[in-house]
Amino acid sequence: MTALELHNLRVQYGGGWLQGPKHPAVRGVSLTLNFGEVVGLIGESGSGKTSLVQAALGLLPSRGTVRLLGQDLSMQSRAQMRELRSKAQMIFQDPASMLNPGWSIREHLHESAALHQAGRDAAHIVGKVARQVGLELRLDALPGQLSGGEQRRAGVARVLLADPKLIIADEPTAGLDAALRADLIDLILADQSPDRALLIVSHDLALVRYACQKIWVMLEGEIVESVAVNNLGRIDHHPYTARLLDCAGLSLREAP
């Protein structure tokens, strides 16, 4: 069983009477993500990255085949989809979208513990994950009292409480400075295991190169290259990948 399989996945917007002409966001993408892998999905804004991963979780209507944790999404009931999504978690680009502004961080984490680890000692579990993400002293704060980096850590804590088999992190470090970006990625990677897959969606090639084993390069709704990180700069790349390397300051001679 694989963590995620896509075959000829297509997503389009518009096409209705009030929605204007059809706009294809994902154009026939096929790929496989295995357990134990850490893969980066990289491309510029508007390339279709977010549409692809949302469709992969059944959050957007799509055509083609999606197998999530071995299950064909088109064959799942609502109850089965809820169960699948509890084991395939997404860290959203906007941390505030994952947090209720009127709840303390403790309340958020207790809710996640009750939902995903019912029957266990919620206070103990919450305290453990809060220490893991460095928020043990901020549990009684409201989301609006946290920094952007702390909000992202709270979002990561909620995902870790679900003990998912697949984590999709959509631009998890957007808006953070370099030190905080590295800290947050290290936090996500620290919980990686052979029975979990991690997909990091980003436009930051240097960050993905640091964190991932393999990179999928997306352009105009298509995967134009799949490359092992160790081969970056050592093979003939798609022109777009070569341009990304140049823009990141990674000349072919300097790339590892």
PDB file of C-alpha atoms in Angstrom, residues 25-216:
ATOM      1  CA  ALA A  25      -5.316  24.078 -12.737  1.00  0.00           C
ATOM      2  CA  VAL A  26      -4.009  20.483 -12.761  1.00  0.00           C
ATOM      3  CA  ARG A  27      -3.457  18.783 -16.109  1.00  0.00           C
ATOM      4  CA  GLY A  28      -3.327  15.004 -15.987  1.00  0.00           C
ATOM      5  CA  VAL A  29      -0.843  14.490 -13.134  1.00  0.00           C
ATOM      6  CA  SER A  30       0.235  10.957 -12.210  1.00  0.00           C
ATOM      7  CA  LEU A  31       2.543  10.294  -9.270  1.00  0.00           C
ATOM      8  CA  THR A  32       3.164   8.005  -6.294  1.00  0.00           C
ATOM      9  CA  LEU A  33       4.213   8.876  -2.743  1.00  0.00           C
ATOM     10  CA  ASN A  34       5.480   5.956  -0.660  1.00  0.00           C
ATOM     11  CA  PHE A  35       5.548   5.558   3.085  1.00  0.00           C
ATOM     12  CA  GLY A  36       8.837   6.690   4.595  1.00  0.00           C
ATOM     13  CA  GLU A  37       9.404   9.271   1.863  1.00  0.00           C
ATOM     14  CA  VAL A  38       9.809  13.021   2.319  1.00  0.00           C
ATOM     15  CA  VAL A  39       9.021  14.649  -1.022  1.00  0.00           C
ATOM     16  CA  GLY A  40       8.889  18.289  -2.040  1.00  0.00           C
ATOM     17  CA  LEU A  41       6.372  19.702  -4.509  1.00  0.00           C
ATOM     18  CA  ILE A  42       7.804  22.911  -5.862  1.00  0.00           C
ATOM     19  CA  GLY A  43       6.679  25.544  -8.342  1.00  0.00           C
ATOM     20  CA  GLU A  44       5.824  29.205  -8.639  1.00  0.00           C
ATOM     21  CA  SER A  45       2.552  30.702  -7.437  1.00  0.00           C
ATOM     22  CA  GLY A  46      -0.291  29.651  -9.709  1.00  0.00           C
ATOM     23  CA  SER A  47       1.428  26.462 -10.884  1.00  0.00           C
ATOM     24  CA  GLY A  48      -1.319  24.264  -9.412  1.00  0.00           C
ATOM     25  CA  LYS A  49       0.435  22.953  -6.292  1.00  0.00           C
ATOM     26  CA  THR A  50      -2.317  23.732  -3.791  1.00  0.00           C
ATOM     27  CA  SER A  51      -5.059  22.565  -6.153  1.00  0.00           C
ATOM     28  CA  LEU A  52      -3.235  19.256  -6.580  1.00  0.00           C
ATOM     29  CA  VAL A  53      -2.853  18.511  -2.874  1.00  0.00           C
ATOM     30  CA  GLN A  54      -6.390  19.625  -2.004  1.00  0.00           C
ATOM     31  CA  ALA A  55      -7.769  17.348  -4.710  1.00  0.00           C
ATOM     32  CA  ALA A  56      -5.563  14.547  -3.373  1.00  0.00           C
ATOM     33  CA  LEU A  57      -7.347  14.857  -0.015  1.00  0.00           C
ATOM     34  CA  GLY A  58     -10.772  15.068  -1.595  1.00  0.00           C
ATOM     35  CA  LEU A  59     -11.160  18.748  -0.724  1.00  0.00           C
ATOM     36  CA  LEU A  60     -11.638  19.790  -4.364  1.00  0.00           C
ATOM     37  CA  PRO A  61     -13.658  18.142  -7.132  1.00  0.00           C
ATOM     38  CA  SER A  62     -11.398  16.453  -9.641  1.00  0.00           C
ATOM     39  CA  ARG A  63     -11.247  13.872 -12.414  1.00  0.00           C
ATOM     40  CA  GLY A  64      -8.907  10.935 -12.649  1.00  0.00           C
ATOM     41  CA  THR A  65      -7.996   8.456  -9.904  1.00  0.00           C
ATOM     42  CA  VAL A  66      -6.884   9.283  -6.367  1.00  0.00           C
ATOM     43  CA  ARG A  67      -5.838   6.500  -4.003  1.00  0.00           C
ATOM     44  CA  LEU A  68      -5.274   7.849  -0.511  1.00  0.00           C
ATOM     45  CA  LEU A  69      -3.702   5.431   1.989  1.00  0.00           C
ATOM     46  CA  GLY A  70      -4.627   2.633  -0.406  1.00  0.00           C
ATOM     47  CA  GLN A  71      -8.273   3.673  -0.779  1.00  0.00           C
ATOM     48  CA  ASP A  72      -9.915   4.956  -3.972  1.00  0.00           C
ATOM     49  CA  LEU A  73     -11.541   8.260  -2.985  1.00  0.00           C
ATOM     50  CA  SER A  74     -14.358   7.808  -5.491  1.00  0.00           C
ATOM     51  CA  MET A  75     -15.517   4.696  -3.599  1.00  0.00           C
ATOM     52  CA  GLN A  76     -15.632   6.192  -0.095  1.00  0.00           C
ATOM     53  CA  SER A  77     -18.690   7.135   1.938  1.00  0.00           C
ATOM     54  CA  ARG A  78     -18.725  10.331   3.995  1.00  0.00           C
ATOM     55  CA  ALA A  79     -17.893   8.366   7.137  1.00  0.00           C
ATOM     56  CA  GLN A  80     -15.016   6.612   5.391  1.00  0.00           C
ATOM     57  CA  MET A  81     -13.727   9.956   4.103  1.00  0.00           C
ATOM     58  CA  ARG A  82     -13.707  11.365   7.634  1.00  0.00           C
ATOM     59  CA  GLU A  83     -11.671   8.382   8.800  1.00  0.00           C
ATOM     60  CA  LEU A  84      -9.224   8.753   5.918  1.00  0.00           C
ATOM     61  CA  ARG A  85      -8.771  12.454   6.572  1.00  0.00           C
ATOM     62  CA  SER A  86      -7.974  11.766  10.213  1.00  0.00           C
ATOM     63  CA  LYS A  87      -4.984   9.750   8.960  1.00  0.00           C
ATOM     64  CA  ALA A  88      -4.046  12.146   6.151  1.00  0.00           C
ATOM     65  CA  GLN A  89      -3.535  15.559   7.689  1.00  0.00           C
ATOM     66  CA  MET A  90      -2.792  18.900   6.062  1.00  0.00           C
ATOM     67  CA  ILE A  91      -0.832  21.801   7.525  1.00  0.00           C
ATOM     68  CA  PHE A  92      -2.418  24.775   5.812  1.00  0.00           C
ATOM     69  CA  GLN A  93      -0.556  27.784   4.470  1.00  0.00           C
ATOM     70  CA  ASP A  94      -2.480  30.194   6.721  1.00  0.00           C
ATOM     71  CA  PRO A  95      -2.010  29.076  10.362  1.00  0.00           C
ATOM     72  CA  ALA A  96      -4.961  31.194  11.513  1.00  0.00           C
ATOM     73  CA  SER A  97      -7.288  29.062   9.374  1.00  0.00           C
ATOM     74  CA  MET A  98      -6.560  26.093  11.655  1.00  0.00           C
ATOM     75  CA  LEU A  99      -7.280  27.940  14.911  1.00  0.00           C
ATOM     76  CA  ASN A 100     -10.474  29.240  16.556  1.00  0.00           C
ATOM     77  CA  PRO A 101      -9.657  32.790  17.724  1.00  0.00           C
ATOM     78  CA  GLY A 102     -11.794  32.358  20.854  1.00  0.00           C
ATOM     79  CA  TRP A 103     -10.125  29.180  22.087  1.00  0.00           C
ATOM     80  CA  SER A 104      -6.879  28.899  23.995  1.00  0.00           C
ATOM     81  CA  ILE A 105      -4.145  26.699  22.594  1.00  0.00           C
ATOM     82  CA  ARG A 106      -4.848  24.256  25.424  1.00  0.00           C
ATOM     83  CA  GLU A 107      -8.495  24.005  24.309  1.00  0.00           C
ATOM     84  CA  HIS A 108      -7.447  23.424  20.692  1.00  0.00           C
ATOM     85  CA  LEU A 109      -5.076  20.631  21.658  1.00  0.00           C
ATOM     86  CA  HIS A 110      -7.549  19.011  24.071  1.00  0.00           C
ATOM     87  CA  GLU A 111     -10.145  18.928  21.284  1.00  0.00           C
ATOM     88  CA  SER A 112      -7.668  17.227  18.929  1.00  0.00           C
ATOM     89  CA  ALA A 113      -6.632  14.739  21.620  1.00  0.00           C
ATOM     90  CA  ALA A 114     -10.281  13.862  22.364  1.00  0.00           C
ATOM     91  CA  LEU A 115     -11.013  13.414  18.645  1.00  0.00           C
ATOM     92  CA  HIS A 116      -7.979  11.368  17.647  1.00  0.00           C
ATOM     93  CA  GLN A 117      -6.849   9.676  20.876  1.00  0.00           C
ATOM     94  CA  ALA A 118     -10.102   9.054  22.741  1.00  0.00           C
ATOM     95  CA  GLY A 119      -9.756   7.117  25.977  1.00  0.00           C
ATOM     96  CA  ARG A 120      -6.218   8.281  26.695  1.00  0.00           C
ATOM     97  CA  ASP A 121      -5.138  10.842  29.284  1.00  0.00           C
ATOM     98  CA  ALA A 122      -5.728  14.074  27.326  1.00  0.00           C
ATOM     99  CA  ALA A 123      -3.846  16.294  29.799  1.00  0.00           C
ATOM    100  CA  HIS A 124      -0.742  14.109  29.553  1.00  0.00           C
ATOM    101  CA  ILE A 125      -0.910  13.897  25.750  1.00  0.00           C
ATOM    102  CA  VAL A 126      -1.427  17.651  25.388  1.00  0.00           C
ATOM    103  CA  GLY A 127       1.448  18.432  27.747  1.00  0.00           C
ATOM    104  CA  LYS A 128       3.741  16.088  25.828  1.00  0.00           C
ATOM    105  CA  VAL A 129       2.988  17.513  22.383  1.00  0.00           C
ATOM    106  CA  ALA A 130       3.152  21.092  23.724  1.00  0.00           C
ATOM    107  CA  ARG A 131       6.683  20.438  24.982  1.00  0.00           C
ATOM    108  CA  GLN A 132       7.532  18.789  21.669  1.00  0.00           C
ATOM    109  CA  VAL A 133       6.614  21.935  19.710  1.00  0.00           C
ATOM    110  CA  GLY A 134       7.892  24.404  22.329  1.00  0.00           C
ATOM    111  CA  LEU A 135       4.503  25.795  23.423  1.00  0.00           C
ATOM    112  CA  GLU A 136       4.300  24.437  26.961  1.00  0.00           C
ATOM    113  CA  LEU A 137       4.395  28.004  28.352  1.00  0.00           C
ATOM    114  CA  ARG A 138       1.815  29.317  25.862  1.00  0.00           C
ATOM    115  CA  LEU A 139      -1.024  26.851  26.376  1.00  0.00           C
ATOM    116  CA  ASP A 140      -3.379  29.423  27.897  1.00  0.00           C
ATOM    117  CA  ALA A 141      -2.769  32.025  25.182  1.00  0.00           C
ATOM    118  CA  LEU A 142      -5.311  32.764  22.465  1.00  0.00           C
ATOM    119  CA  PRO A 143      -4.195  32.462  18.829  1.00  0.00           C
ATOM    120  CA  GLY A 144      -4.149  36.240  18.435  1.00  0.00           C
ATOM    121  CA  GLN A 145      -1.618  36.462  21.268  1.00  0.00           C
ATOM    122  CA  LEU A 146       0.842  34.206  19.476  1.00  0.00           C
ATOM    123  CA  SER A 147       3.465  35.128  16.922  1.00  0.00           C
ATOM    124  CA  GLY A 148       3.171  33.741  13.406  1.00  0.00           C
ATOM    125  CA  GLY A 149       5.777  31.099  14.187  1.00  0.00           C
ATOM    126  CA  GLU A 150       3.943  30.066  17.364  1.00  0.00           C
ATOM    127  CA  GLN A 151       0.662  29.807  15.458  1.00  0.00           C
ATOM    128  CA  ARG A 152       2.324  27.470  12.986  1.00  0.00           C
ATOM    129  CA  ARG A 153       3.705  25.385  15.857  1.00  0.00           C
ATOM    130  CA  ALA A 154       0.203  25.115  17.285  1.00  0.00           C
ATOM    131  CA  GLY A 155      -1.035  23.898  13.895  1.00  0.00           C
ATOM    132  CA  VAL A 156       1.747  21.305  13.772  1.00  0.00           C
ATOM    133  CA  ALA A 157       0.831  20.158  17.294  1.00  0.00           C
ATOM    134  CA  ARG A 158      -2.784  19.545  16.249  1.00  0.00           C
ATOM    135  CA  VAL A 159      -1.612  17.491  13.282  1.00  0.00           C
ATOM    136  CA  LEU A 160       0.805  15.441  15.400  1.00  0.00           C
ATOM    137  CA  LEU A 161      -1.991  14.600  17.842  1.00  0.00           C
ATOM    138  CA  ALA A 162      -3.805  12.864  14.992  1.00  0.00           C
ATOM    139  CA  ASP A 163      -0.775  10.567  14.497  1.00  0.00           C
ATOM    140  CA  PRO A 164      -1.334  10.641  10.718  1.00  0.00           C
ATOM    141  CA  LYS A 165       0.077   8.298   8.113  1.00  0.00           C
ATOM    142  CA  LEU A 166       0.404  11.170   5.629  1.00  0.00           C
ATOM    143  CA  ILE A 167       1.207  14.816   6.296  1.00  0.00           C
ATOM    144  CA  ILE A 168       0.868  17.409   3.545  1.00  0.00           C
ATOM    145  CA  ALA A 169       2.439  20.734   4.516  1.00  0.00           C
ATOM    146  CA  ASP A 170       1.301  23.549   2.210  1.00  0.00           C
ATOM    147  CA  GLU A 171       3.856  26.383   2.302  1.00  0.00           C
ATOM    148  CA  PRO A 172       4.414  25.687   6.033  1.00  0.00           C
ATOM    149  CA  THR A 173       7.118  28.351   6.433  1.00  0.00           C
ATOM    150  CA  ALA A 174       5.649  31.176   4.340  1.00  0.00           C
ATOM    151  CA  GLY A 175       6.321  34.574   5.900  1.00  0.00           C
ATOM    152  CA  LEU A 176       8.850  33.314   8.449  1.00  0.00           C
ATOM    153  CA  ASP A 177      12.484  34.385   8.614  1.00  0.00           C
ATOM    154  CA  ALA A 178      15.259  31.931   7.778  1.00  0.00           C
ATOM    155  CA  ALA A 179      15.912  30.724  11.341  1.00  0.00           C
ATOM    156  CA  LEU A 180      12.231  30.101  12.063  1.00  0.00           C
ATOM    157  CA  ARG A 181      11.796  28.308   8.718  1.00  0.00           C
ATOM    158  CA  ALA A 182      14.550  25.838   9.570  1.00  0.00           C
ATOM    159  CA  ASP A 183      13.212  25.326  13.109  1.00  0.00           C
ATOM    160  CA  LEU A 184       9.696  24.586  11.883  1.00  0.00           C
ATOM    161  CA  ILE A 185      10.834  22.151   9.191  1.00  0.00           C
ATOM    162  CA  ASP A 186      13.087  20.381  11.721  1.00  0.00           C
ATOM    163  CA  LEU A 187      10.066  20.105  14.027  1.00  0.00           C
ATOM    164  CA  ILE A 188       7.981  18.460  11.305  1.00  0.00           C
ATOM    165  CA  LEU A 189      10.831  16.158  10.263  1.00  0.00           C
ATOM    166  CA  ALA A 190      11.555  15.083  13.839  1.00  0.00           C
ATOM    167  CA  ASP A 191       8.376  12.998  13.921  1.00  0.00           C
ATOM    168  CA  GLN A 192       9.018  11.339  10.543  1.00  0.00           C
ATOM    169  CA  SER A 193       9.039   7.530  10.497  1.00  0.00           C
ATOM    170  CA  PRO A 194       9.107   4.646   7.965  1.00  0.00           C
ATOM    171  CA  ASP A 195       5.313   4.266   8.220  1.00  0.00           C
ATOM    172  CA  ARG A 196       4.565   7.936   7.523  1.00  0.00           C
ATOM    173  CA  ALA A 197       4.878   9.953   4.311  1.00  0.00           C
ATOM    174  CA  LEU A 198       5.500  13.689   4.189  1.00  0.00           C
ATOM    175  CA  LEU A 199       4.803  15.993   1.245  1.00  0.00           C
ATOM    176  CA  ILE A 200       6.120  19.555   1.563  1.00  0.00           C
ATOM    177  CA  VAL A 201       4.582  22.059  -0.847  1.00  0.00           C
ATOM    178  CA  SER A 202       6.725  25.141  -1.386  1.00  0.00           C
ATOM    179  CA  HIS A 203       8.171  27.634  -3.820  1.00  0.00           C
ATOM    180  CA  ASP A 204      11.414  27.696  -1.778  1.00  0.00           C
ATOM    181  CA  LEU A 205      13.859  25.363  -3.525  1.00  0.00           C
ATOM    182  CA  ALA A 206      16.573  25.779  -0.887  1.00  0.00           C
ATOM    183  CA  LEU A 207      14.168  24.735   1.877  1.00  0.00           C
ATOM    184  CA  VAL A 208      12.869  21.719  -0.046  1.00  0.00           C
ATOM    185  CA  ARG A 209      16.424  20.712  -0.954  1.00  0.00           C
ATOM    186  CA  TYR A 210      17.283  20.772   2.766  1.00  0.00           C
ATOM    187  CA  ALA A 211      14.279  18.744   3.913  1.00  0.00           C
ATOM    188  CA  CYS A 212      13.417  16.287   1.146  1.00  0.00           C
ATOM    189  CA  GLN A 213      14.743  13.185  -0.553  1.00  0.00           C
ATOM    190  CA  LYS A 214      12.983  13.863  -3.845  1.00  0.00           C
ATOM    191  CA  ILE A 215      11.417  16.839  -5.594  1.00  0.00           C
ATOM    192  CA  TRP A 216       8.473  17.071  -7.969  1.00  0.00           C
TER     193      TRP A 216
END
